[in-house]
PDB file of C-alpha atoms in Angstrom:
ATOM      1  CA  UNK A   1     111.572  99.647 150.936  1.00 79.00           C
ATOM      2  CA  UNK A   2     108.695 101.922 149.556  1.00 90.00           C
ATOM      3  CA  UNK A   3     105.697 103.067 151.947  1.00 91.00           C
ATOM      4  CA  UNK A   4     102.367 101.321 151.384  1.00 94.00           C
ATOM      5  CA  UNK A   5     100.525 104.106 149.413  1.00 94.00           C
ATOM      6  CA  UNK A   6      96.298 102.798 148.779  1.00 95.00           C
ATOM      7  CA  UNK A   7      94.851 106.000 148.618  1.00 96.00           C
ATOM      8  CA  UNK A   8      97.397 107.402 145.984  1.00 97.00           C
ATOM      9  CA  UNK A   9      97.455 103.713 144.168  1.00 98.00           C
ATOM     10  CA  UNK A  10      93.664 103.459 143.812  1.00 98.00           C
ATOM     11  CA  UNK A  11      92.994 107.322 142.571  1.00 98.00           C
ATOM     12  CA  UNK A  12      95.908 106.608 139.831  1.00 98.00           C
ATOM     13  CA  UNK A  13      94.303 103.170 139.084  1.00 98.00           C
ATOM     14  CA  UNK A  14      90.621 104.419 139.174  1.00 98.00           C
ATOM     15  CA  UNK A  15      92.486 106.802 135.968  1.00 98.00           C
ATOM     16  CA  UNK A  16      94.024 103.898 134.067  1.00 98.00           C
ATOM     17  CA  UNK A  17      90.649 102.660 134.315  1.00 98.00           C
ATOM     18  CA  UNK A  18      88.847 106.108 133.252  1.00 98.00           C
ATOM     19  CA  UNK A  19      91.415 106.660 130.314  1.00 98.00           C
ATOM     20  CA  UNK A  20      90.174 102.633 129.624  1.00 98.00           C
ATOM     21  CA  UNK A  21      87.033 103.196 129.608  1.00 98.00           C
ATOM     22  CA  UNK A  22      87.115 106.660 127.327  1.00 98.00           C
ATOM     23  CA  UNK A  23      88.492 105.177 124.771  1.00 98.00           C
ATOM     24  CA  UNK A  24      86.211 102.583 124.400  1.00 98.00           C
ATOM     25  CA  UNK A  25      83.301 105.222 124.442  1.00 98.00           C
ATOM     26  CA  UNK A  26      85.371 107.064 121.628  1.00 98.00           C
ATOM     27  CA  UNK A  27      86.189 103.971 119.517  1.00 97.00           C
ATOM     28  CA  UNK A  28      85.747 101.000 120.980  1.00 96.00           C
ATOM     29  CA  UNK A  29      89.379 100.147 120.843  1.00 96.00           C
ATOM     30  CA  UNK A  30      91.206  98.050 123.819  1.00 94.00           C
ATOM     31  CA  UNK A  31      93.635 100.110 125.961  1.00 94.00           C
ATOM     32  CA  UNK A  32      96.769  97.788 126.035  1.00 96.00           C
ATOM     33  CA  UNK A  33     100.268  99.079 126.248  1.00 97.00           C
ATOM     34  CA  UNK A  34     101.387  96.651 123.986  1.00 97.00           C
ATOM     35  CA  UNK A  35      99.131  96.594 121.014  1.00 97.00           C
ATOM     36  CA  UNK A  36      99.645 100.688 121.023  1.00 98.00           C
ATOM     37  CA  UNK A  37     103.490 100.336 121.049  1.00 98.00           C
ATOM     38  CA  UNK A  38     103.528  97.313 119.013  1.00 98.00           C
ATOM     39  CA  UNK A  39     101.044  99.881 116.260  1.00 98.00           C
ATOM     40  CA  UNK A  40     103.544 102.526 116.607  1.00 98.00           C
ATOM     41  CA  UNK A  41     106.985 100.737 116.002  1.00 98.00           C
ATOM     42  CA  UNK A  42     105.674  97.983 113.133  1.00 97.00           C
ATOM     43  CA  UNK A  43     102.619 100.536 111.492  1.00 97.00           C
ATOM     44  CA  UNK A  44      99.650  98.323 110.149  1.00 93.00           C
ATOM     45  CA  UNK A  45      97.952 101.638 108.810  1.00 95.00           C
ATOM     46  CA  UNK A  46      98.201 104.931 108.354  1.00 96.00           C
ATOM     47  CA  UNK A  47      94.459 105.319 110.877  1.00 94.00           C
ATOM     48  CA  UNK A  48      96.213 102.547 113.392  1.00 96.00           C
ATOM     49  CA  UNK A  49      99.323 104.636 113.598  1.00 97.00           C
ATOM     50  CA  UNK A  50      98.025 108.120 114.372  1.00 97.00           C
ATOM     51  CA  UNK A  51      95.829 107.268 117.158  1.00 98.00           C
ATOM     52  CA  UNK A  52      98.409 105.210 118.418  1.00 98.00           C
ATOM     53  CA  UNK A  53     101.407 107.352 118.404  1.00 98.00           C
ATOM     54  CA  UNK A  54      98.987 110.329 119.511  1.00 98.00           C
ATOM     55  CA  UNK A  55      97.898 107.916 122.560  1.00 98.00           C
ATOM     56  CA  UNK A  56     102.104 107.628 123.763  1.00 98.00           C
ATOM     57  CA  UNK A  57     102.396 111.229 123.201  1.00 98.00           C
ATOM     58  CA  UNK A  58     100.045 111.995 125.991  1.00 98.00           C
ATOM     59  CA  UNK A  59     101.260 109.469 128.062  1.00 98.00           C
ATOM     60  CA  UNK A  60     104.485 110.566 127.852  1.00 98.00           C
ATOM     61  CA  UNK A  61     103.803 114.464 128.418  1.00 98.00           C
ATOM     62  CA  UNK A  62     102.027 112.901 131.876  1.00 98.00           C
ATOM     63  CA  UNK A  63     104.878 112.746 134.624  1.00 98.00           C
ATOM     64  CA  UNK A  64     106.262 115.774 132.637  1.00 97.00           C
ATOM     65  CA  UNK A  65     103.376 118.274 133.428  1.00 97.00           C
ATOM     66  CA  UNK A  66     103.112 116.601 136.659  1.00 96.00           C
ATOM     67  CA  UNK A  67     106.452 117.760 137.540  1.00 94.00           C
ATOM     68  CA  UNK A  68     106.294 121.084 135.645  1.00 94.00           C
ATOM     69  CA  UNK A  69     103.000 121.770 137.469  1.00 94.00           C
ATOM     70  CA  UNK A  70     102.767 119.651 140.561  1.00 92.00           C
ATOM     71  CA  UNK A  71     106.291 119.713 141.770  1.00 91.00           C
ATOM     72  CA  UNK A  72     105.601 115.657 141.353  1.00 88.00           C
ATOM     73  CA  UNK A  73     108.679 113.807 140.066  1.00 91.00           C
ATOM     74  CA  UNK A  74     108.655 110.032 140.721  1.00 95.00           C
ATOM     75  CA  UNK A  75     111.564 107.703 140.846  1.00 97.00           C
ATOM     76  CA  UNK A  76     112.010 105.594 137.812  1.00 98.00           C
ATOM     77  CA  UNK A  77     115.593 104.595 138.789  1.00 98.00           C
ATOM     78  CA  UNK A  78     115.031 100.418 139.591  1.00 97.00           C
ATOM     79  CA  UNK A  79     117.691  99.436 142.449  1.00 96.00           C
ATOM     80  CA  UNK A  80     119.800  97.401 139.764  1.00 96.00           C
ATOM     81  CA  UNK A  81     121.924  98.384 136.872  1.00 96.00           C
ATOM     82  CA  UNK A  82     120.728  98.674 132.923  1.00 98.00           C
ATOM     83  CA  UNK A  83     121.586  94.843 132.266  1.00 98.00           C
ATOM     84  CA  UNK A  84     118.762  93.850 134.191  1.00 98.00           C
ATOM     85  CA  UNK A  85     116.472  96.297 133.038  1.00 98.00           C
ATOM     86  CA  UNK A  86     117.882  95.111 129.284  1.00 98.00           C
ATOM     87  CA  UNK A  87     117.352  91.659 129.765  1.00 98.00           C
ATOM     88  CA  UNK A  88     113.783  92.081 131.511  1.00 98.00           C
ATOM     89  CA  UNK A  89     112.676  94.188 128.658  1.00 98.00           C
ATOM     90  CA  UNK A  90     113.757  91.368 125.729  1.00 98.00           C
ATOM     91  CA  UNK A  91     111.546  88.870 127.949  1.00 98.00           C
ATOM     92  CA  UNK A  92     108.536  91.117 128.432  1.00 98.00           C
ATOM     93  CA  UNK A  93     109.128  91.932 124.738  1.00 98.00           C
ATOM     94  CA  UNK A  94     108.721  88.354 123.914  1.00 98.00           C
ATOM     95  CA  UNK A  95     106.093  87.766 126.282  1.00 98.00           C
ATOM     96  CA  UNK A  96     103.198  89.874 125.573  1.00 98.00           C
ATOM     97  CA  UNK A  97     103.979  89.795 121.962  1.00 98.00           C
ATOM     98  CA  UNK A  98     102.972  85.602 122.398  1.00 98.00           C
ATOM     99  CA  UNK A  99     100.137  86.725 124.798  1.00 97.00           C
ATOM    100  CA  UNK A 100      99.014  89.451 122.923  1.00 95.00           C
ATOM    101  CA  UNK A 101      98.942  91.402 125.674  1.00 96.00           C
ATOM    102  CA  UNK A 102      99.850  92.871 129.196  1.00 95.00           C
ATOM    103  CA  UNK A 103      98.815  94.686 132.601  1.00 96.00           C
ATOM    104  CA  UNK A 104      96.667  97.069 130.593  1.00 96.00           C
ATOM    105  CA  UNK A 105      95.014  95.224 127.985  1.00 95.00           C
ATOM    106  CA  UNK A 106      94.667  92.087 129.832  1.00 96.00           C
ATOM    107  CA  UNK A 107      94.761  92.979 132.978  1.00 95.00           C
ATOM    108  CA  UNK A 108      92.161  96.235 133.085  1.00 96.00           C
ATOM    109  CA  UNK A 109      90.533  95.552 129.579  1.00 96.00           C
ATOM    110  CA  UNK A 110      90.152  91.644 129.203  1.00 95.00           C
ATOM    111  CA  UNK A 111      89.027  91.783 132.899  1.00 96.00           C
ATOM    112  CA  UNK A 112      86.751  93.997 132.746  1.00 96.00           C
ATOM    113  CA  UNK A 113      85.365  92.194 129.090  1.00 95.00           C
ATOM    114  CA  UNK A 114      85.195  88.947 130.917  1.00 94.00           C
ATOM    115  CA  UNK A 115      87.286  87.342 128.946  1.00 95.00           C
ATOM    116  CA  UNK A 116      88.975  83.886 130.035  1.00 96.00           C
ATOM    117  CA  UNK A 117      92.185  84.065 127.793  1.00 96.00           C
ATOM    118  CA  UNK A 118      92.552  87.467 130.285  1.00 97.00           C
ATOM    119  CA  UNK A 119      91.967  85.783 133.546  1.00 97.00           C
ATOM    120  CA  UNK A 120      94.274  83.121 132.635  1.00 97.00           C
ATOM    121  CA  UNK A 121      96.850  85.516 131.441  1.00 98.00           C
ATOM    122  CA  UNK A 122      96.557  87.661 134.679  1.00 98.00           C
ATOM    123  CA  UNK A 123      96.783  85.048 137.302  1.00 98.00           C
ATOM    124  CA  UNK A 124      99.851  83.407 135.007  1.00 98.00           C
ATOM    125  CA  UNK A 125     102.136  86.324 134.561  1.00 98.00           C
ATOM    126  CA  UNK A 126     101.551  87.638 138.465  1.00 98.00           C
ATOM    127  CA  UNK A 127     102.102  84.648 139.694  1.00 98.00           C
ATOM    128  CA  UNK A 128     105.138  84.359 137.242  1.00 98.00           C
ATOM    129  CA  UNK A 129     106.376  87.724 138.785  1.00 98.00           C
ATOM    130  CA  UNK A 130     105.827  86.505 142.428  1.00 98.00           C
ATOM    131  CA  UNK A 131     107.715  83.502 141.689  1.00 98.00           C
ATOM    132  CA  UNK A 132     110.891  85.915 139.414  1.00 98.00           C
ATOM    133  CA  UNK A 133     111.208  88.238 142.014  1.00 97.00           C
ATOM    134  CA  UNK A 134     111.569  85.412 145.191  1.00 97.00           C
ATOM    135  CA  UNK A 135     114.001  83.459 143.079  1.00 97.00           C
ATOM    136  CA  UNK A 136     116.289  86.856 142.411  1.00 96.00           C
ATOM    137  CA  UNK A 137     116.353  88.048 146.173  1.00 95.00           C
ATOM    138  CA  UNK A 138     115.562  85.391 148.541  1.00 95.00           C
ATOM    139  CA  UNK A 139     117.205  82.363 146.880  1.00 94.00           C
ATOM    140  CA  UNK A 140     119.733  83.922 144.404  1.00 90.00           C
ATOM    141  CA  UNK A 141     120.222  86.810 147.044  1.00 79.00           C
ATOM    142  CA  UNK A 142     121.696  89.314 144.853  1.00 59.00           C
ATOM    143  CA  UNK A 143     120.039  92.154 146.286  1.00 52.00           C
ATOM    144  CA  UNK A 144     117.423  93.758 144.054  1.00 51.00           C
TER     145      UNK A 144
ATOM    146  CA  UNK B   1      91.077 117.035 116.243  1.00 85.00           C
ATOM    147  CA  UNK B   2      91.147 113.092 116.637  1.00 93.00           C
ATOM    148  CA  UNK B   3      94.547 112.456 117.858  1.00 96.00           C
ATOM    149  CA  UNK B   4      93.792 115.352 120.489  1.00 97.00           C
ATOM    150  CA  UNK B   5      90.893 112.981 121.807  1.00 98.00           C
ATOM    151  CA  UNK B   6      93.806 110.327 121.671  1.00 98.00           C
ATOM    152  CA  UNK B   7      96.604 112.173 123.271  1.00 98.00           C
ATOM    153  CA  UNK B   8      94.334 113.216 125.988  1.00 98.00           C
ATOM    154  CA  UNK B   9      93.198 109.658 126.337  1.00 98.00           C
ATOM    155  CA  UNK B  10      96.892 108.725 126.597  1.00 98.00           C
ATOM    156  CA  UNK B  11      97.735 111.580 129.044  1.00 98.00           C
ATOM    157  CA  UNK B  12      94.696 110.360 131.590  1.00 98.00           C
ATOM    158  CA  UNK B  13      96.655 106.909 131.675  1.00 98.00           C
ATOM    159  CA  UNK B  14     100.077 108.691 132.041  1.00 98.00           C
ATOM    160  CA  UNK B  15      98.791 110.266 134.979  1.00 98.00           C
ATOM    161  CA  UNK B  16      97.552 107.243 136.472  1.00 98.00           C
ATOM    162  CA  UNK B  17     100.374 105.473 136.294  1.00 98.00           C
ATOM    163  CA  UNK B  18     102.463 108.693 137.178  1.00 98.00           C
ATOM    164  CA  UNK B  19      99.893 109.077 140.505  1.00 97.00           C
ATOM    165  CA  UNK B  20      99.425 105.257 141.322  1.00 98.00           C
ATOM    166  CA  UNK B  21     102.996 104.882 142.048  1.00 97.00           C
ATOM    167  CA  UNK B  22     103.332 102.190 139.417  1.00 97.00           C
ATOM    168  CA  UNK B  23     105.967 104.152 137.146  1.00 98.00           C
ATOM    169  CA  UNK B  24     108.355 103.425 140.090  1.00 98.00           C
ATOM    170  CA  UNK B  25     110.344 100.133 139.374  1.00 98.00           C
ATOM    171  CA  UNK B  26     110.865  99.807 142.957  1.00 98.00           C
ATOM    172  CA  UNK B  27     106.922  99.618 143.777  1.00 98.00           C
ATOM    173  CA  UNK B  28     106.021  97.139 141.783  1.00 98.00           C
ATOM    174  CA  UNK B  29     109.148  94.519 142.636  1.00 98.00           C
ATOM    175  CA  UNK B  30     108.379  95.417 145.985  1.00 98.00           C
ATOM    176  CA  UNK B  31     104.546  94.221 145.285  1.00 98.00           C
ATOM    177  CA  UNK B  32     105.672  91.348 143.633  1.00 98.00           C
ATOM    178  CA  UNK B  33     108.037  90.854 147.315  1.00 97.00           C
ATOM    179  CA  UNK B  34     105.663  88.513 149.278  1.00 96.00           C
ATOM    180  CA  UNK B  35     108.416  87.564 151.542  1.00 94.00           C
ATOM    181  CA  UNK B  36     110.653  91.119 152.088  1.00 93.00           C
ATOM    182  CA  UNK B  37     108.991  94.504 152.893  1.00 92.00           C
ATOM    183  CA  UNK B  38     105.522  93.593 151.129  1.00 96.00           C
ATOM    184  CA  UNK B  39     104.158  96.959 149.270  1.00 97.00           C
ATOM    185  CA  UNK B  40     100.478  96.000 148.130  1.00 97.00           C
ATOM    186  CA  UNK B  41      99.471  99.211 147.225  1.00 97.00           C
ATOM    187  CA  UNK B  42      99.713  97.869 143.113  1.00 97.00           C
ATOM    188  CA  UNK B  43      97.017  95.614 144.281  1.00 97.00           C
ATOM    189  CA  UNK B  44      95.081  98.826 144.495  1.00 98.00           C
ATOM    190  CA  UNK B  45      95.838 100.382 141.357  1.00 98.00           C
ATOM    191  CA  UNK B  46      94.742  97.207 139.546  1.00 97.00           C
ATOM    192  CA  UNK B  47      91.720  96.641 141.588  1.00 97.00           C
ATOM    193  CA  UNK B  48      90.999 100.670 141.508  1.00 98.00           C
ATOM    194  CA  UNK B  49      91.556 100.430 137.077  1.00 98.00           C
ATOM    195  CA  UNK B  50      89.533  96.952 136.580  1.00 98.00           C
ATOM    196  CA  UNK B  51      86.630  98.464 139.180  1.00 98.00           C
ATOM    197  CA  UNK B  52      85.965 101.437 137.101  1.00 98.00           C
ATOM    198  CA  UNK B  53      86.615  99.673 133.644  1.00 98.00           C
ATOM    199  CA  UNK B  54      84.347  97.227 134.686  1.00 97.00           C
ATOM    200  CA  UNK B  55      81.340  99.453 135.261  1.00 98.00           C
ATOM    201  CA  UNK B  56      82.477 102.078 133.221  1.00 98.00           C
ATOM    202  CA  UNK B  57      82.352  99.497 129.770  1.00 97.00           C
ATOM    203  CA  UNK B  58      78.455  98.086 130.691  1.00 96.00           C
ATOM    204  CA  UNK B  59      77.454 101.477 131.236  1.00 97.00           C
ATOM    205  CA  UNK B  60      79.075 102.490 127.673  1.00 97.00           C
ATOM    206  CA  UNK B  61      77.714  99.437 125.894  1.00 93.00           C
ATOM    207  CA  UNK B  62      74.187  99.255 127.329  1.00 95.00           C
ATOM    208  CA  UNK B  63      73.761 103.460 126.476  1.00 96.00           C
ATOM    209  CA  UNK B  64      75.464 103.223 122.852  1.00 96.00           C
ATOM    210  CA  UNK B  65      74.926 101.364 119.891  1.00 95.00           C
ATOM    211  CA  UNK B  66      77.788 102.415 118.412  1.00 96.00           C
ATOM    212  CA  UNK B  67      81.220 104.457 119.512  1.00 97.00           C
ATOM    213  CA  UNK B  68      81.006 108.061 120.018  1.00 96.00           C
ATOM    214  CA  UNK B  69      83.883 109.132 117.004  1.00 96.00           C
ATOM    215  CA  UNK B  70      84.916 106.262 115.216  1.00 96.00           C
ATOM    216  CA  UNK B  71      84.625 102.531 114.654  1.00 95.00           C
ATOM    217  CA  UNK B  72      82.564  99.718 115.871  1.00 95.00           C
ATOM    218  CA  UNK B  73      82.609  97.824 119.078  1.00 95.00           C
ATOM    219  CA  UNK B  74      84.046  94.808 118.625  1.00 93.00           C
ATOM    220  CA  UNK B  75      82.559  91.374 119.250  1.00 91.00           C
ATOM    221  CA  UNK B  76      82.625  89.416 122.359  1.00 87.00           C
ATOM    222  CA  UNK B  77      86.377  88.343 123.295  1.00 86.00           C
ATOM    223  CA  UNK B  78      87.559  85.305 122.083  1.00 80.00           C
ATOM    224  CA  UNK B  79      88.198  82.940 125.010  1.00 83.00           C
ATOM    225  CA  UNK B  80      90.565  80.107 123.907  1.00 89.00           C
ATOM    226  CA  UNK B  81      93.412  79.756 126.127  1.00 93.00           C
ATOM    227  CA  UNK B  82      96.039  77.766 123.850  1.00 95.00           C
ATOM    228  CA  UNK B  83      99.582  77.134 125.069  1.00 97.00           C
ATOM    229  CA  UNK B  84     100.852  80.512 123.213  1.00 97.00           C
ATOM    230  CA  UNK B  85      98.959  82.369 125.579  1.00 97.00           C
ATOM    231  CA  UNK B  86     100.327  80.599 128.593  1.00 98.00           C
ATOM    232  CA  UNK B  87     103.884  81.056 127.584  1.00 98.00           C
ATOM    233  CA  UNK B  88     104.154  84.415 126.619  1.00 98.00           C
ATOM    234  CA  UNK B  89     102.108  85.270 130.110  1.00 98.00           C
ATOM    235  CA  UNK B  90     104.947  83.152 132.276  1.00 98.00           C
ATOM    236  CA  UNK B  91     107.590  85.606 130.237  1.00 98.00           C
ATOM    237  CA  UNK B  92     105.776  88.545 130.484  1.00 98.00           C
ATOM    238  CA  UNK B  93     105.892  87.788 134.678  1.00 98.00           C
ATOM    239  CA  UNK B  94     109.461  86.687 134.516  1.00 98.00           C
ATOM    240  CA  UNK B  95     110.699  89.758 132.915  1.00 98.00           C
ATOM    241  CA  UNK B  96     108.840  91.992 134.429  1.00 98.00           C
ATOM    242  CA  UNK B  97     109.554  90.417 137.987  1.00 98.00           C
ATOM    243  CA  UNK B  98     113.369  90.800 136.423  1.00 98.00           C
ATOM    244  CA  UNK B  99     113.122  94.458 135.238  1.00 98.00           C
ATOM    245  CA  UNK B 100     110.241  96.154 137.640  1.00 98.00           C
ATOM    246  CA  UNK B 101     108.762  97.580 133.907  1.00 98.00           C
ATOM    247  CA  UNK B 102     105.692  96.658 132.362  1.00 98.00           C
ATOM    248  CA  UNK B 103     104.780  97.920 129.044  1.00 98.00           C
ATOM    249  CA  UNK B 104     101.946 100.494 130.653  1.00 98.00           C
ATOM    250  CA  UNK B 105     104.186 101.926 133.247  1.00 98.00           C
ATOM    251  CA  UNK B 106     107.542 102.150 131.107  1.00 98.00           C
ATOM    252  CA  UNK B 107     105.955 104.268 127.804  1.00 98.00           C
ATOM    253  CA  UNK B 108     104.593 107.328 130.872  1.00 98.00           C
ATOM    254  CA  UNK B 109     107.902 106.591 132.777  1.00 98.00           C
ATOM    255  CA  UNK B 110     109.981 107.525 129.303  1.00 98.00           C
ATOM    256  CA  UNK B 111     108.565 111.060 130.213  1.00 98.00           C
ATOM    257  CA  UNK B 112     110.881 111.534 133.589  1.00 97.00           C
ATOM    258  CA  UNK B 113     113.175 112.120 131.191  1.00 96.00           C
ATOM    259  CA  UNK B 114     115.802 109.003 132.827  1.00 97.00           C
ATOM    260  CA  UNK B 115     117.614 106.790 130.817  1.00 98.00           C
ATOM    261  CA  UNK B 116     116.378 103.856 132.359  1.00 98.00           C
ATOM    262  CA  UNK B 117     112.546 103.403 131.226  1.00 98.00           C
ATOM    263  CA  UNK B 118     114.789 104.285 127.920  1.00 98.00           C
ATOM    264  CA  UNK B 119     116.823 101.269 128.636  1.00 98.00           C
ATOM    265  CA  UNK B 120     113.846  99.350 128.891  1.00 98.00           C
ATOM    266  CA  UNK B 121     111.305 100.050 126.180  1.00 98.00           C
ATOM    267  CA  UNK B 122     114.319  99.897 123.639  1.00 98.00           C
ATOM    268  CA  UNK B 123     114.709  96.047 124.871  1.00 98.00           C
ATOM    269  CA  UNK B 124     111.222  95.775 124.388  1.00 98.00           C
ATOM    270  CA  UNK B 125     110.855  96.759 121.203  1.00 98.00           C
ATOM    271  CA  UNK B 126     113.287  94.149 120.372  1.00 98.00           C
ATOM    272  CA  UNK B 127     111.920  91.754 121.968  1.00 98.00           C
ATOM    273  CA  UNK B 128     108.639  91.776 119.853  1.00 98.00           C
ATOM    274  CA  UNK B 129     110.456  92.303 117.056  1.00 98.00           C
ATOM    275  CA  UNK B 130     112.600  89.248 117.385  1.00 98.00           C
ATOM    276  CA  UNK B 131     109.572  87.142 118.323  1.00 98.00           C
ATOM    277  CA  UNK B 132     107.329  88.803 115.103  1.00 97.00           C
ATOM    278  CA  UNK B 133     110.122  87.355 113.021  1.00 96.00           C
ATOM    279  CA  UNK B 134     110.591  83.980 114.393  1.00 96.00           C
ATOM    280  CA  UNK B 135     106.115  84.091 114.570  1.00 95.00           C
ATOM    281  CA  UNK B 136     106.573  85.251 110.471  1.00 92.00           C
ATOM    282  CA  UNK B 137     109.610  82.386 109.659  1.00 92.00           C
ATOM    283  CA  UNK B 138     107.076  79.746 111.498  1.00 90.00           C
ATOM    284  CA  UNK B 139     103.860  80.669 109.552  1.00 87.00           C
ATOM    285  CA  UNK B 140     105.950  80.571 106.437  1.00 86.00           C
ATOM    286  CA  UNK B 141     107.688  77.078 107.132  1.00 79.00           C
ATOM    287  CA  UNK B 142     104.160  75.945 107.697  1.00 66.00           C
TER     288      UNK B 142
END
């Protein structure tokens, strides 16, 4: 069980959208997880790749100045074992690279651009995760 | 002085998702757990995100012709929905209802210095690898 945290949830979304937002005021360039990972790991260009990789840096550094600074150091540990987390990752990996896109860039970009392919993406993947996770622990039942 | 901007851009998001709870796994299959101990509070990060996108974006567009340090904003999204785009959104919610990792929250998460957001964006990675080869050998057979 985790405790029902709004205020915390919409101050960290309300910064996912900021961090959106500046970076289309800087270059008019989508925030999406997986076109900046996707740029970073199979390069396009040498311009693609530096803002790219430069974008995961600071993400990265994030929950590590938090702690260093804040004392803050969330869980990351999911309650099943790397298999799991292995085999979810291939499937994600396959996913958004077929829908061109995930949580961020559909989700808080496409939205927000009013785009249909977006709104048709978001309502099929959540409902695709509402469906995953009541098939894993209320019919399969193991656990997790 | 460019991939500052960037890196600071980046580390905004990182904190986000660091602050919004959504780096924990547990959160978000807990969100997706309509019928156990319901969490919503991811429906507040999203709403919280595509709130201030949305206004932040017209107020961006309608004040600039063009983007403050480089490039051009790009033209109105394309809105075909075509069965590639339907697939690849039911496996993106599968896996992520499997793992509790989405791209967003698993690249910040790789900074708690665990080996599972490790774990994670490793199968990722080959997952769109595997499916930009089989995407290549289909263009080519074409």
């Amino acid at each position: 069980m985790t405790e029902f945290t709004p205020f915390s949830a919409a101050v960290g979304g309300g910064m996912i959208g900021l961090s959106a937002t500046l970076l289309w005021l800087v270059s008019g360039r989508i925030a999406g997880a997986t076109g900046i990972l996707s740029g970073v790991v199979f390069p396009q260009n040498r311009a693609d790749f530096l803002w790219k990789i430069s974008f995961i840096v600071g993400m990265v550094v994030a929950p590590m100045a938090l702690g260093l600074f804040a004392g803050v150091t969330p869980n990351v540990v999911p309650p099943f074992g790397p298999v799991q987390v292995i085999v979810g990752g291939v499937v994600v990996g396959v996913g958004v690279t077929l829908a061109n896109g995930c949580t961020s860039g559909h989700g808080i970009c496409g939205l927000a651009r009013l785009s249909r392919r977006s709104l048709a993406s978001v309502v099929v993947f959540m409902a695709a995760g509402f469906a995953t996770v009541f098939v894993l622990r209320h019919v399969l039942g193991g656990g997790a | 002085m460019k991939i500052f901007i960037y890196a600071m851009i980046g580390f905004l998001f990182g904190l986000g998702i660091t602050i919004s709870g959504m780096i924990d796994p547990n959160k978000v299959l807990n969100f997706f757990d309509l019928a156990g101990d319901w969490d919503p509070s991811l429906l507040f990060v999203m709403g919280g995100g595509l709130l201030v996108n949305l206004v932040g974006l017209r107020v961006v567009t309608k004040t600039r012709a063009t983007p403050l340090v480089e490039g051009q904003f790009p033209p109105a999204p394309n809105q075909k929905i075509e069965p590639r785009l339907v697939l690849g959104s039911v496996l993106f919610g599968v896996g992520w209802g499997i793992a509790g990792f989405c791209p967003g929250a698993a690249l910040p998460a790789l900074g708690a210095l665990n080996v599972y957001p490790l774990y994670f964006v490793l199968a990722l990675v080959a997952g769109m690898g595997l499916t930009r080869l089989v995407l290549r050998g289909m263009r080519s057979a074409v």
